Every structure is written in structure tokens, then in C-alpha cells.
PDB file of C-alpha atoms in Angstrom:
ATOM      1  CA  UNK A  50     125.977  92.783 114.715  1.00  0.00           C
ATOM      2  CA  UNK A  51     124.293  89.485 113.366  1.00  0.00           C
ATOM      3  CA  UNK A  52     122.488  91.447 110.313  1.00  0.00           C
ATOM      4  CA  UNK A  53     125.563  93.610 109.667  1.00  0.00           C
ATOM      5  CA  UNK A  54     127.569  90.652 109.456  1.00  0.00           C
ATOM      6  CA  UNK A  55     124.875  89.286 107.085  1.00  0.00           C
ATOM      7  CA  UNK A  56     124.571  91.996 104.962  1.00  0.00           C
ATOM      8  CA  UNK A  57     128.541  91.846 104.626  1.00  0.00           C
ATOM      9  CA  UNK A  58     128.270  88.664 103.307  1.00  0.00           C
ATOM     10  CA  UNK A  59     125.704  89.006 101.102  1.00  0.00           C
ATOM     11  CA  UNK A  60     127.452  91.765  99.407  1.00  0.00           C
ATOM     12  CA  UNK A  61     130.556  89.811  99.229  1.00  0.00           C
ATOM     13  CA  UNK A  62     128.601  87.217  97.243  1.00  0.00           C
ATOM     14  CA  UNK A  63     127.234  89.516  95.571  1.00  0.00           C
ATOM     15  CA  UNK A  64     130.586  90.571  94.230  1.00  0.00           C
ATOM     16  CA  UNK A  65     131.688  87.595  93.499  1.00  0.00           C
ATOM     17  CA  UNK A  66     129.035  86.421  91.433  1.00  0.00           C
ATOM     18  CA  UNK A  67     128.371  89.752  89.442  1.00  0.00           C
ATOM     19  CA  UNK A  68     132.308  90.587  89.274  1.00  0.00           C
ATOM     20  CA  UNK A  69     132.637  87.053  87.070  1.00  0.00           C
ATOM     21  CA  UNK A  70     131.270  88.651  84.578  1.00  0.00           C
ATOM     22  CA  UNK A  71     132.129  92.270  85.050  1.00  0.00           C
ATOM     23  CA  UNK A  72     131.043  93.919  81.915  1.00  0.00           C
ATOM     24  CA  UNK A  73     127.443  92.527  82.522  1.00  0.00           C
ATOM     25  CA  UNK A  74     127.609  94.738  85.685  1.00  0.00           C
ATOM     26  CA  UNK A  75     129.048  97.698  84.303  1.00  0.00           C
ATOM     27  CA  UNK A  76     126.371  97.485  81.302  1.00  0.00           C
ATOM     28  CA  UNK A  77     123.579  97.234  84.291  1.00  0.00           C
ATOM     29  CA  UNK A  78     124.840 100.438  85.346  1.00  0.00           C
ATOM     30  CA  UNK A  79     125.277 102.424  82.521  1.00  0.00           C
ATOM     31  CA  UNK A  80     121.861 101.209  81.375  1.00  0.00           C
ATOM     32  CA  UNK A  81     120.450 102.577  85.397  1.00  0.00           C
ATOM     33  CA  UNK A  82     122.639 105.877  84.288  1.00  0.00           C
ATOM     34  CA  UNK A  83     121.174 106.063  80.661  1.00  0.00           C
ATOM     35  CA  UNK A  84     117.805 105.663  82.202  1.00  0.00           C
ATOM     36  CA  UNK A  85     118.196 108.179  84.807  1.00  0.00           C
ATOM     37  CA  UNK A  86     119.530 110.709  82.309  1.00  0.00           C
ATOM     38  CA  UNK A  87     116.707 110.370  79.757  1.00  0.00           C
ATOM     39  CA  UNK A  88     114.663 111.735  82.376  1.00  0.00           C
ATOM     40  CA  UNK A  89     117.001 114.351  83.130  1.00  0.00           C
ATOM     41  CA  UNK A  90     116.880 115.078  78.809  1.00  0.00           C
ATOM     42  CA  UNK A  91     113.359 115.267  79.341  1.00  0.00           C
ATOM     43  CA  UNK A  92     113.388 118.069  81.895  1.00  0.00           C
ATOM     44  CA  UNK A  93     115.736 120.541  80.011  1.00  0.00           C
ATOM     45  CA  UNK A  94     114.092 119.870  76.921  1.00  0.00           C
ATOM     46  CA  UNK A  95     110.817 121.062  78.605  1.00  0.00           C
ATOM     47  CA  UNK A  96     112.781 124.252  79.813  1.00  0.00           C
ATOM     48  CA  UNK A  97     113.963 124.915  75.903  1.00  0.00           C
ATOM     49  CA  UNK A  98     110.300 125.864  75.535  1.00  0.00           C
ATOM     50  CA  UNK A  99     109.121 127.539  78.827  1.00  0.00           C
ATOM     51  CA  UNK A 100     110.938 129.833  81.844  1.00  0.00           C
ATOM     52  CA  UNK A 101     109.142 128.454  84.428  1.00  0.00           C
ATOM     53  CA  UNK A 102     107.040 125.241  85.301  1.00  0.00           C
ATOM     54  CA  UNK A 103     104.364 126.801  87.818  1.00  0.00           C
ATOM     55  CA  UNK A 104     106.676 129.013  90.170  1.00  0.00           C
ATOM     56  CA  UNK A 105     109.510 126.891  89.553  1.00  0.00           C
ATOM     57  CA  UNK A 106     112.368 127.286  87.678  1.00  0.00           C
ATOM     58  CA  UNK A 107     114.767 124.517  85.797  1.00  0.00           C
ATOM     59  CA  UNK A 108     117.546 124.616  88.585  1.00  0.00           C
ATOM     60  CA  UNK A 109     114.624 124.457  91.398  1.00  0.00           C
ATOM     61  CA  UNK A 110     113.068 121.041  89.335  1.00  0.00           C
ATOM     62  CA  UNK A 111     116.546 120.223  88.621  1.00  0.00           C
ATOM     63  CA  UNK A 112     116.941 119.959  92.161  1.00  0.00           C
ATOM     64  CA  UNK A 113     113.738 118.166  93.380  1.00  0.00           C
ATOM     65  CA  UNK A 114     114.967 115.555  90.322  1.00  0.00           C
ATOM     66  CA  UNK A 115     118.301 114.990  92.086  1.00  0.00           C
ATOM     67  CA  UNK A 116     117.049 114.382  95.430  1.00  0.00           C
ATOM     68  CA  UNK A 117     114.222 112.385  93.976  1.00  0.00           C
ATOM     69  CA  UNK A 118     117.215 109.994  93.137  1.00  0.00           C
ATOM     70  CA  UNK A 119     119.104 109.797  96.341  1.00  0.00           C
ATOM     71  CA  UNK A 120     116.161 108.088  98.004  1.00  0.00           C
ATOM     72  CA  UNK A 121     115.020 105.843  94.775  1.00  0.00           C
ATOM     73  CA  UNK A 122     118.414 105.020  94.487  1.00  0.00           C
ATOM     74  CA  UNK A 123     119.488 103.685  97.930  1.00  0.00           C
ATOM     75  CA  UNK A 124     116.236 102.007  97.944  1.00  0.00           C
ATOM     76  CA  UNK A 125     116.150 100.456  94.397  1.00  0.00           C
ATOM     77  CA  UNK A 126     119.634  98.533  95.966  1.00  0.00           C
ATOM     78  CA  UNK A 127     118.026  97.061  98.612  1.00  0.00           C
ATOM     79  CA  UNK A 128     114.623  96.371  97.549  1.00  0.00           C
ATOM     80  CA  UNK A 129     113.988  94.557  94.463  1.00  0.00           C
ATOM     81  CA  UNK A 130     111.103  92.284  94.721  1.00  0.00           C
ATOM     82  CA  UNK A 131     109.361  92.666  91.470  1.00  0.00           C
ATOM     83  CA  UNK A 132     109.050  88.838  90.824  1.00  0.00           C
ATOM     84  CA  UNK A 133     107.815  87.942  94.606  1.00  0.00           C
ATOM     85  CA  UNK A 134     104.827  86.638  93.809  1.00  0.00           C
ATOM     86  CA  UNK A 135     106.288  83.997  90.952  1.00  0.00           C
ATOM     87  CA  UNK A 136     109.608  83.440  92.672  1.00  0.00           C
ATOM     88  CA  UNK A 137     108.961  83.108  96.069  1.00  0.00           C
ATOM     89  CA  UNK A 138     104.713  82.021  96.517  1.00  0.00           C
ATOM     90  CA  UNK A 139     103.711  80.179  93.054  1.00  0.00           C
ATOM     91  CA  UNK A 140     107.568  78.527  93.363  1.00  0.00           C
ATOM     92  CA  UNK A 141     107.861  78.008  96.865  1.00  0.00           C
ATOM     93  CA  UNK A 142     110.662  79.572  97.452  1.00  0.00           C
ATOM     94  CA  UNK A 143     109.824  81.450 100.559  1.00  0.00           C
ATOM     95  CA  UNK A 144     109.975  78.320 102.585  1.00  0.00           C
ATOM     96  CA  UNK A 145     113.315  78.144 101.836  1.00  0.00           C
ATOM     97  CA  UNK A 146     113.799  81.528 103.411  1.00  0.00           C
ATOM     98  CA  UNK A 147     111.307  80.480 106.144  1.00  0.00           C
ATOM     99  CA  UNK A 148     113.751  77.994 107.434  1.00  0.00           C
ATOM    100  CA  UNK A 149     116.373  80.047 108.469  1.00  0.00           C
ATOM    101  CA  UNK A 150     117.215  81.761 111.546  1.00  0.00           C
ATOM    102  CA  UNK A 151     116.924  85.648 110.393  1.00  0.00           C
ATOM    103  CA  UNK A 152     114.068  87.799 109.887  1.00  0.00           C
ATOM    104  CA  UNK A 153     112.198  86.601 106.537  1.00  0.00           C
ATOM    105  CA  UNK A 154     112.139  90.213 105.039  1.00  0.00           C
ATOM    106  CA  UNK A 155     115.819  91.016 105.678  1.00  0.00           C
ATOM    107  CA  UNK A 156     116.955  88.093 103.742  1.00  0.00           C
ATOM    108  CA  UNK A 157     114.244  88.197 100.946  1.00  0.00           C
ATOM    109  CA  UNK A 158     115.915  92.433 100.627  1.00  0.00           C
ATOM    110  CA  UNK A 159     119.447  90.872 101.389  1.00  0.00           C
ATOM    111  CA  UNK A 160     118.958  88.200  98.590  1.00  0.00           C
ATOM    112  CA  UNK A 161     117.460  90.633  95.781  1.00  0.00           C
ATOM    113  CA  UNK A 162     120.313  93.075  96.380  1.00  0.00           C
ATOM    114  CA  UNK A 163     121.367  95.555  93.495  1.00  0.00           C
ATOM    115  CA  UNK A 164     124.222  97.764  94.925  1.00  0.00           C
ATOM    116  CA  UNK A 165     124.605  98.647  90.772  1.00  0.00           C
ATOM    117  CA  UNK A 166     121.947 101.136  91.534  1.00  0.00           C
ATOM    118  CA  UNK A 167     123.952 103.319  94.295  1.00  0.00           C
ATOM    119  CA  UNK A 168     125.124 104.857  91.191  1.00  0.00           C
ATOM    120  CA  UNK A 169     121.626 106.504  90.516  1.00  0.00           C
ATOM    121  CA  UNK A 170     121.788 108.131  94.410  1.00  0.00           C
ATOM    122  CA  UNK A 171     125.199 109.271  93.741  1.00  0.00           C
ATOM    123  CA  UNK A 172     124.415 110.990  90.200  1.00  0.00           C
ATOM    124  CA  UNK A 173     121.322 112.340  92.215  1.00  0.00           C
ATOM    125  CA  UNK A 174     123.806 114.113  94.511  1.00  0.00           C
ATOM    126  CA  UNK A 175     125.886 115.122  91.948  1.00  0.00           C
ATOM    127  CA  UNK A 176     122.741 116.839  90.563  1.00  0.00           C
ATOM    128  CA  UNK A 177     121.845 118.151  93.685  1.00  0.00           C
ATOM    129  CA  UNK A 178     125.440 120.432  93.806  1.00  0.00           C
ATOM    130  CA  UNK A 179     124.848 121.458  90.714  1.00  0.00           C
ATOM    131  CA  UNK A 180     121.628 123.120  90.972  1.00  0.00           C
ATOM    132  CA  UNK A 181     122.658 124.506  94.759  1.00  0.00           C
ATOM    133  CA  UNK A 182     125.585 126.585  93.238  1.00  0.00           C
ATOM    134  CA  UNK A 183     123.049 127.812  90.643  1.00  0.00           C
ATOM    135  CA  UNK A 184     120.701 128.689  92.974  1.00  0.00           C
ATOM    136  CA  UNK A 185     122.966 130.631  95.601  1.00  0.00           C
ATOM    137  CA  UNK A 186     120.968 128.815  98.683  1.00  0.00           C
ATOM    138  CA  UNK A 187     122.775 129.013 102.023  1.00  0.00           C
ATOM    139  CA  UNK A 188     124.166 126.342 104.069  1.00  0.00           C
ATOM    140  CA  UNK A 189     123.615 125.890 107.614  1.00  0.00           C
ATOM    141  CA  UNK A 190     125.697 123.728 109.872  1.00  0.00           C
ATOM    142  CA  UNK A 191     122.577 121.135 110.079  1.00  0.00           C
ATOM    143  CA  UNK A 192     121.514 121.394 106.716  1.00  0.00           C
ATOM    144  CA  UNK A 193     123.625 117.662 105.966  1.00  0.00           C
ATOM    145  CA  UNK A 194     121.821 116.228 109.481  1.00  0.00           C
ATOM    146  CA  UNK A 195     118.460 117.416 108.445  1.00  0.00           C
ATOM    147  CA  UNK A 196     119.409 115.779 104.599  1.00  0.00           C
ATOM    148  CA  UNK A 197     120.250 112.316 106.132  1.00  0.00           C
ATOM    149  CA  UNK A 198     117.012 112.585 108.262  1.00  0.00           C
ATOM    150  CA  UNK A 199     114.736 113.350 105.157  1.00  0.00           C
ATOM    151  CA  UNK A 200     116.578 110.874 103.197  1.00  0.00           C
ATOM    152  CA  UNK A 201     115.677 107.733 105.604  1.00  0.00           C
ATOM    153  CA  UNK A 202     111.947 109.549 106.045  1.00  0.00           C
ATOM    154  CA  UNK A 203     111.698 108.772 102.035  1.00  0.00           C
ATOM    155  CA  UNK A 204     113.206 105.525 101.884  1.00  0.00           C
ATOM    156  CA  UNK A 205     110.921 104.798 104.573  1.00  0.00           C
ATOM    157  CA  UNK A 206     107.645 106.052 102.431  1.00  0.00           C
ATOM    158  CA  UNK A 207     108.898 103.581  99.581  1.00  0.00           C
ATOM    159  CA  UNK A 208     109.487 100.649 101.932  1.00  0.00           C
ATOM    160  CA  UNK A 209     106.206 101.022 103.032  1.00  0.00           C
ATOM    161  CA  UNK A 210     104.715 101.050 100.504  1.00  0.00           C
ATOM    162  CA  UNK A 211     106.060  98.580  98.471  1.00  0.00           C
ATOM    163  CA  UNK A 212     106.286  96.600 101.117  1.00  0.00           C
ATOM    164  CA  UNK A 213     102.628  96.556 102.188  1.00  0.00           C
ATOM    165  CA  UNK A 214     101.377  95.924  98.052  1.00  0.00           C
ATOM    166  CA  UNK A 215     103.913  93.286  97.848  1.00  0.00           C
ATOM    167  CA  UNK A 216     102.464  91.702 101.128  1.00  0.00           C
ATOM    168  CA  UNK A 217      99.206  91.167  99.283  1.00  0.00           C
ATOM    169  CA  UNK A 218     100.525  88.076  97.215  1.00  0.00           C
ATOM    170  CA  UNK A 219      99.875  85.859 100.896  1.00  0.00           C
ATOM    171  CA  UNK A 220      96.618  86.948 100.385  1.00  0.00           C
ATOM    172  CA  UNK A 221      95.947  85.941  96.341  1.00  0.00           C
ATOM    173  CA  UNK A 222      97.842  83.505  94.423  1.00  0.00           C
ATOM    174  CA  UNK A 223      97.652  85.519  91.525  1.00  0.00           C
ATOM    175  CA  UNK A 224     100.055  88.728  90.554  1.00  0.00           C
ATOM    176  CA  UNK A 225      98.020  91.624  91.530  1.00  0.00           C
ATOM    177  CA  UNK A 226      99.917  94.048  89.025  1.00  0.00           C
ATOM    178  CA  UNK A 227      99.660  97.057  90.848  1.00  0.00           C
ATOM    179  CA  UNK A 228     103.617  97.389  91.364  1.00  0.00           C
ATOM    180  CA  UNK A 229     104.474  98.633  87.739  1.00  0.00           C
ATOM    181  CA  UNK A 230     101.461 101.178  88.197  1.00  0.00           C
ATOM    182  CA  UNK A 231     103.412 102.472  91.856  1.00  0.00           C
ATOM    183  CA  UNK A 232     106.631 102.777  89.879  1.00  0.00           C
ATOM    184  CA  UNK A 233     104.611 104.939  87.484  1.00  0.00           C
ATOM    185  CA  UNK A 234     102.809 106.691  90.196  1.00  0.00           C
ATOM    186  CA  UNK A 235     106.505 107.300  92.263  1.00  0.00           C
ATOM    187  CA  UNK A 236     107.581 109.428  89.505  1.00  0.00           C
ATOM    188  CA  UNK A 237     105.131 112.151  89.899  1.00  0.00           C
ATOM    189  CA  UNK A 238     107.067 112.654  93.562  1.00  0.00           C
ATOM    190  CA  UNK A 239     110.220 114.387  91.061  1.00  0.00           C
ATOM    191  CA  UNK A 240     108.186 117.142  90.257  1.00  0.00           C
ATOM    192  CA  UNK A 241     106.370 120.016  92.547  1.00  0.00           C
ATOM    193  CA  UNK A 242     103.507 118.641  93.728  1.00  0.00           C
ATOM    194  CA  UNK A 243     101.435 122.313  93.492  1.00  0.00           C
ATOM    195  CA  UNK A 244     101.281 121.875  89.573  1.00  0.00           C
ATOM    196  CA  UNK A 245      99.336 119.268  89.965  1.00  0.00           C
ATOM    197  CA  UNK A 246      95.227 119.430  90.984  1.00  0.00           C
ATOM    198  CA  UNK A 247      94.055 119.265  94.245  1.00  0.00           C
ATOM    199  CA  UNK A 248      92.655 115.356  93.748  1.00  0.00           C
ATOM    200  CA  UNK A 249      96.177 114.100  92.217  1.00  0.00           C
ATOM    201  CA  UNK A 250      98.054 116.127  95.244  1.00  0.00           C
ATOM    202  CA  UNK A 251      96.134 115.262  97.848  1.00  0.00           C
ATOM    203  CA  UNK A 252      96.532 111.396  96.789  1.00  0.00           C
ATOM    204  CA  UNK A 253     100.141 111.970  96.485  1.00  0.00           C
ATOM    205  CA  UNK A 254     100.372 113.655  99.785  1.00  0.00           C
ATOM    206  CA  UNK A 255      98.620 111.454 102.218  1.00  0.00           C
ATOM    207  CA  UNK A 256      97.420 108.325 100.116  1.00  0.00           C
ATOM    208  CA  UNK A 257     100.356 107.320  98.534  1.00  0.00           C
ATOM    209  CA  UNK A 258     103.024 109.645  99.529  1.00  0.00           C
ATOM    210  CA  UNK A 259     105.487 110.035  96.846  1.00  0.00           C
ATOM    211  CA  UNK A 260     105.165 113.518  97.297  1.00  0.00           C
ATOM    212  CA  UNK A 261     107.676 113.399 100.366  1.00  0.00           C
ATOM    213  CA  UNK A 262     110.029 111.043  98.257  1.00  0.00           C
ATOM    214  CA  UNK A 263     111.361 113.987  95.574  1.00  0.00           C
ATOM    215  CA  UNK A 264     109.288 117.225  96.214  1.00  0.00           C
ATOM    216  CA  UNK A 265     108.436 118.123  99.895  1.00  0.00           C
ATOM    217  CA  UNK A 266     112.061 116.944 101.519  1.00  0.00           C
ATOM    218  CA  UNK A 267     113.870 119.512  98.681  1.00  0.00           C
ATOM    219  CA  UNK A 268     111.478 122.132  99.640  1.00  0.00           C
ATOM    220  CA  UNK A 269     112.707 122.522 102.536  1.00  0.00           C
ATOM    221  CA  UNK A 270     115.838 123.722 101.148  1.00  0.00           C
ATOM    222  CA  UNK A 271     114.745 125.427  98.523  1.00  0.00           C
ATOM    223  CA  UNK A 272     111.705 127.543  99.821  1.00  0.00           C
ATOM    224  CA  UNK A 273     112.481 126.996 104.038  1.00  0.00           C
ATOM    225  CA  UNK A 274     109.441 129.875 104.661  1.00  0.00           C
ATOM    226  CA  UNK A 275     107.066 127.977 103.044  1.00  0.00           C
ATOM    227  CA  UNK A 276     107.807 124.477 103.348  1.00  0.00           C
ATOM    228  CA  UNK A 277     110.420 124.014 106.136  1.00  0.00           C
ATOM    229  CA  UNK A 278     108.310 122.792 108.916  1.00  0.00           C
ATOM    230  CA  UNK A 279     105.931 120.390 106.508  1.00  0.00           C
ATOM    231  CA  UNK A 280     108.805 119.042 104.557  1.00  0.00           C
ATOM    232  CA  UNK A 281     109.611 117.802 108.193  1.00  0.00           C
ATOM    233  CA  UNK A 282     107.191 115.395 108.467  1.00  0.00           C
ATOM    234  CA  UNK A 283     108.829 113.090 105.811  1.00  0.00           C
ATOM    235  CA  UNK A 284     110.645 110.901 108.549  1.00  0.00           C
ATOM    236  CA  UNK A 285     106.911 110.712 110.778  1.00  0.00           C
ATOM    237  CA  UNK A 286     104.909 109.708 107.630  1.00  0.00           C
ATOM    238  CA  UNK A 287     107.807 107.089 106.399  1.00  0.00           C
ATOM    239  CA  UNK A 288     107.901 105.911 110.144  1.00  0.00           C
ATOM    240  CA  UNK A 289     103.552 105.285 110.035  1.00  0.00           C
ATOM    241  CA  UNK A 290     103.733 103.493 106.593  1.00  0.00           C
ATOM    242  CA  UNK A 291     106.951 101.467 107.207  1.00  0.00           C
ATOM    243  CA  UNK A 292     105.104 100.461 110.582  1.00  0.00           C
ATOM    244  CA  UNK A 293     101.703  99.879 108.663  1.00  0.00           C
ATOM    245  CA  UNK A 294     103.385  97.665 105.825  1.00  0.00           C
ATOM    246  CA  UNK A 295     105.591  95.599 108.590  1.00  0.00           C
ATOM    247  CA  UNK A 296     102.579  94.710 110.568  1.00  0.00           C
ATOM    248  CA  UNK A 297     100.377  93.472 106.877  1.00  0.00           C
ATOM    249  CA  UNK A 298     103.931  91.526 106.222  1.00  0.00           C
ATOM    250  CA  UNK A 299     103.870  89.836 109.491  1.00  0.00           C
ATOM    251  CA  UNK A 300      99.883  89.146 109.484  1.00  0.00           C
ATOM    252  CA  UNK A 301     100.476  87.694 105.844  1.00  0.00           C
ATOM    253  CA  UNK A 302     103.469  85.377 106.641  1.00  0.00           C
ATOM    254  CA  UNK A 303     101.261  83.784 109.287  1.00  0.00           C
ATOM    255  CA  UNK A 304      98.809  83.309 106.506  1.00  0.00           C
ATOM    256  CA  UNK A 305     101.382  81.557 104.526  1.00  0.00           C
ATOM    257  CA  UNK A 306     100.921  77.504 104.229  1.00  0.00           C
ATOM    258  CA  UNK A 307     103.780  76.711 101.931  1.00  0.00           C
ATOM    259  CA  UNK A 308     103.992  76.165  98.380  1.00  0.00           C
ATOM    260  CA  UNK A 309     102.760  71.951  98.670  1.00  0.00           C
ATOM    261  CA  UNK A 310     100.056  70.833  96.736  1.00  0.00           C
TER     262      UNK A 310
END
């Protein structure tokens, strides 16, 4: 009850401040929606010119690319860190944060809120129904149970991960770099991960795996035979990194002397 009522307020405050000036917040999100449907241009351009991508079709990638979104864009809102290293080592900042009474990590998420880019989840949905009425695939009664599972599996995988490279700034004053490379590296998780080589799948798979962030999760519904029972492991592996990640966050913090001279 302590965090929800924190999170309330944050967003509150959130509000507040990015309501002042509203059309600054309603530009951030059409720029988030422009974004989001450049790569969307990008796909059905590629179909103008081909049938088929491997063994999938436009509405199948279609649909991968809308579920890709859901995750990216619940976790985009709620984990924004991209400045951690300037803002909160090289500044000091973190001490700040250090001094209060909640968990360091919900208040550094809490305090880089973006709740203008739910609107990427919900277009990712939106794409989602579109390419399941093309598609004629059934509907079982757990089919939205299983979703919200798979769903908090991915956001899970990216926590993790970004969580554990952005832990590395206790352990080097200098920006490491490597987070603009993951965002890169993310986006090969909106497209089937068996048109890509063995070397870039496997890495994608177990190493870094953005593959159960788009791809493996809408498997399941859209090729259950094949890919039902793997596309289940989304929650385990999110679960094993976000554990990983928490435990280099914690080790780190204790490393952390403060931003004095």
C-alpha cells in the first residue's frame, strides 16, 4: 500500500507539471505515435515488394510488431533512465534518493516516469486486433490470462536488462554507451527470430533475450503447435534476468560512496 500510494502521487505530479503546459505533452505523444508508425510504414512498404518474409506473412509480422509494443510501451513509462550515469553518479543526485525511506530503484523508475508512452502499448493492441481478425485465429477462454502473463514475462526481460547495464555506472564513472546499442539491439525482438542466422538468434534467445519481448510471446498465438510451450518460458527467463539485474543493482549501490570530492 506504501508504493501504490507513492506511485499515485508521483503520477499526480506528474500531471500537474506536464498538464501546465499541455500541448508539450500532447506533441511528446504524437511524436512516440509518429515514431511508432514509421516503423509500422516500414513493414508494409517491405510487403509492397514481397508475399512473405521467411514463412511469415504481413498480418503474422504485423502482429509480432503490435505485441512488440505492448511490452516496450508499458515499460518505456516506467523506465527511463537514459541519463543515469550524468544525472544521478557524475551529479550526485542519487544521494538525494539515497536518503529517503523507499527502495532506491522504485523512486529513481517513479521519478523518470513517462505515462505519454502508454499510448505506444495501446496502439500496439490496437494493432494486435487488427491482424487477429485478418488472420481468423481462435480465442480460448485463457488466451487474455496467458497474454497478461507473457506481457509481465517481457517487461521483465527489458527490466533486466536494462537494469543490470545501467547498474554498471557504480562500477565506472564514465558513460559506458552500450544503452543506445540495446535499444538498437531490442528491435530485432519485432521480427521472427528464424530469419535471422543461427549466431544472431541464438544471442537474441538466451544472451540478450529480446527475442521473447516481440516474437516468441506472439508465437504462441499465432503458430500454438510449434511454439506454444517455448513461447511459455517468457515469464521464467524475465523472472532469472530481473533477479540477476536486482542482485548487480544492490551489489553496486553498496559500492556507491557519494558524489563528494
Amino acid at each position: 500500500m506504501f508504493y501504490a500510494g507513492l506511485l499515485l502521487d508521483y503520477l499526480k505530479n506528474y500531471m500537474k507539471t506536464r498538464l501546465t503546459y499541455r500541448s508539450d505533452f500532447w506533441i511528446e505523444v504524437l511524436s512516440d505515435l509518429l515514431f511508432n508508425g514509421l516503423n509500422l510504414f516500414f513493414i508494409l512498404v517491405v510487403f509492397q515488394h514481397t508475399q512473405q518474409i521467411g514463412e511469415w506473412n504481413e498480418h503474422q509480422i504485423l502482429f509480432v510488431y503490435g505485441y512488440f509494443m505492448v511490452p516496450y510501451g508499458i515499460f518505456i513509462t516506467f523506465f527511463n533512465l537514459w541519463g543515469f550515469t550524468e544525472r544521478y553518479i557524475v551529479k550526485g543526485e542519487l544521494d538525494r534518493i539515497l536518503t529517503r525511506p523507499a527502495y532506491n530503484l522504485v523512486q529513481l523508475v517513479l521519478e523518470n516516469m513517462a505515462p505519454s508512452s502508454m499510448f505506444s502499448a495501446l496502439t500496439g493492441l490496437a494493432i494486435m486486433a487488427y491482424s487477429w481478425t485478418h488472420l481468423g485465429l481462435g480465442l480460448s477462454w485463457y488466451d487474455p490470462f496467458v497474454f497478461v502473463l507473457l506481457v509481465a514475462g517481457s517487461i521483465m526481460i527489458y527490466g533486466g536488462v536494462y537494469i543490470f547495464f545501467t547498474a554498471l555506472s557504480f562500477f565506472s564513472d564514465s558513460p559506458t554507451g552500450i544503452l543506445p546499442l540495446l535499444w538498437n539491439l531490442q528491435n530485432y525482438g519485432r521480427y521472427p527470430m528464424t530469419i535471422y542466422n543461427k549466431l544472431l538468434g541464438f544471442l537474441l534467445t538466451w544472451l540478450l533475450p529480446f527475442g521473447f519481448v516481440g516474437f516468441y510471446p506472439a508465437a504462441f498465438f499465432l503458430d500454438r503447435e510449434h511454439w506454444g510451450r517455448f513461447a511459455l518460458l517468457t515469464p521464467l527467463v524475465g523472472l532469472v534476468f530481473l533477479v540477476f539485474a536486482l542482485a548487480v543493482w544492490n551489489y553496486g549501490i553498496k559500492r556507491y560512496r557519494g558524489a563528494g570530492s
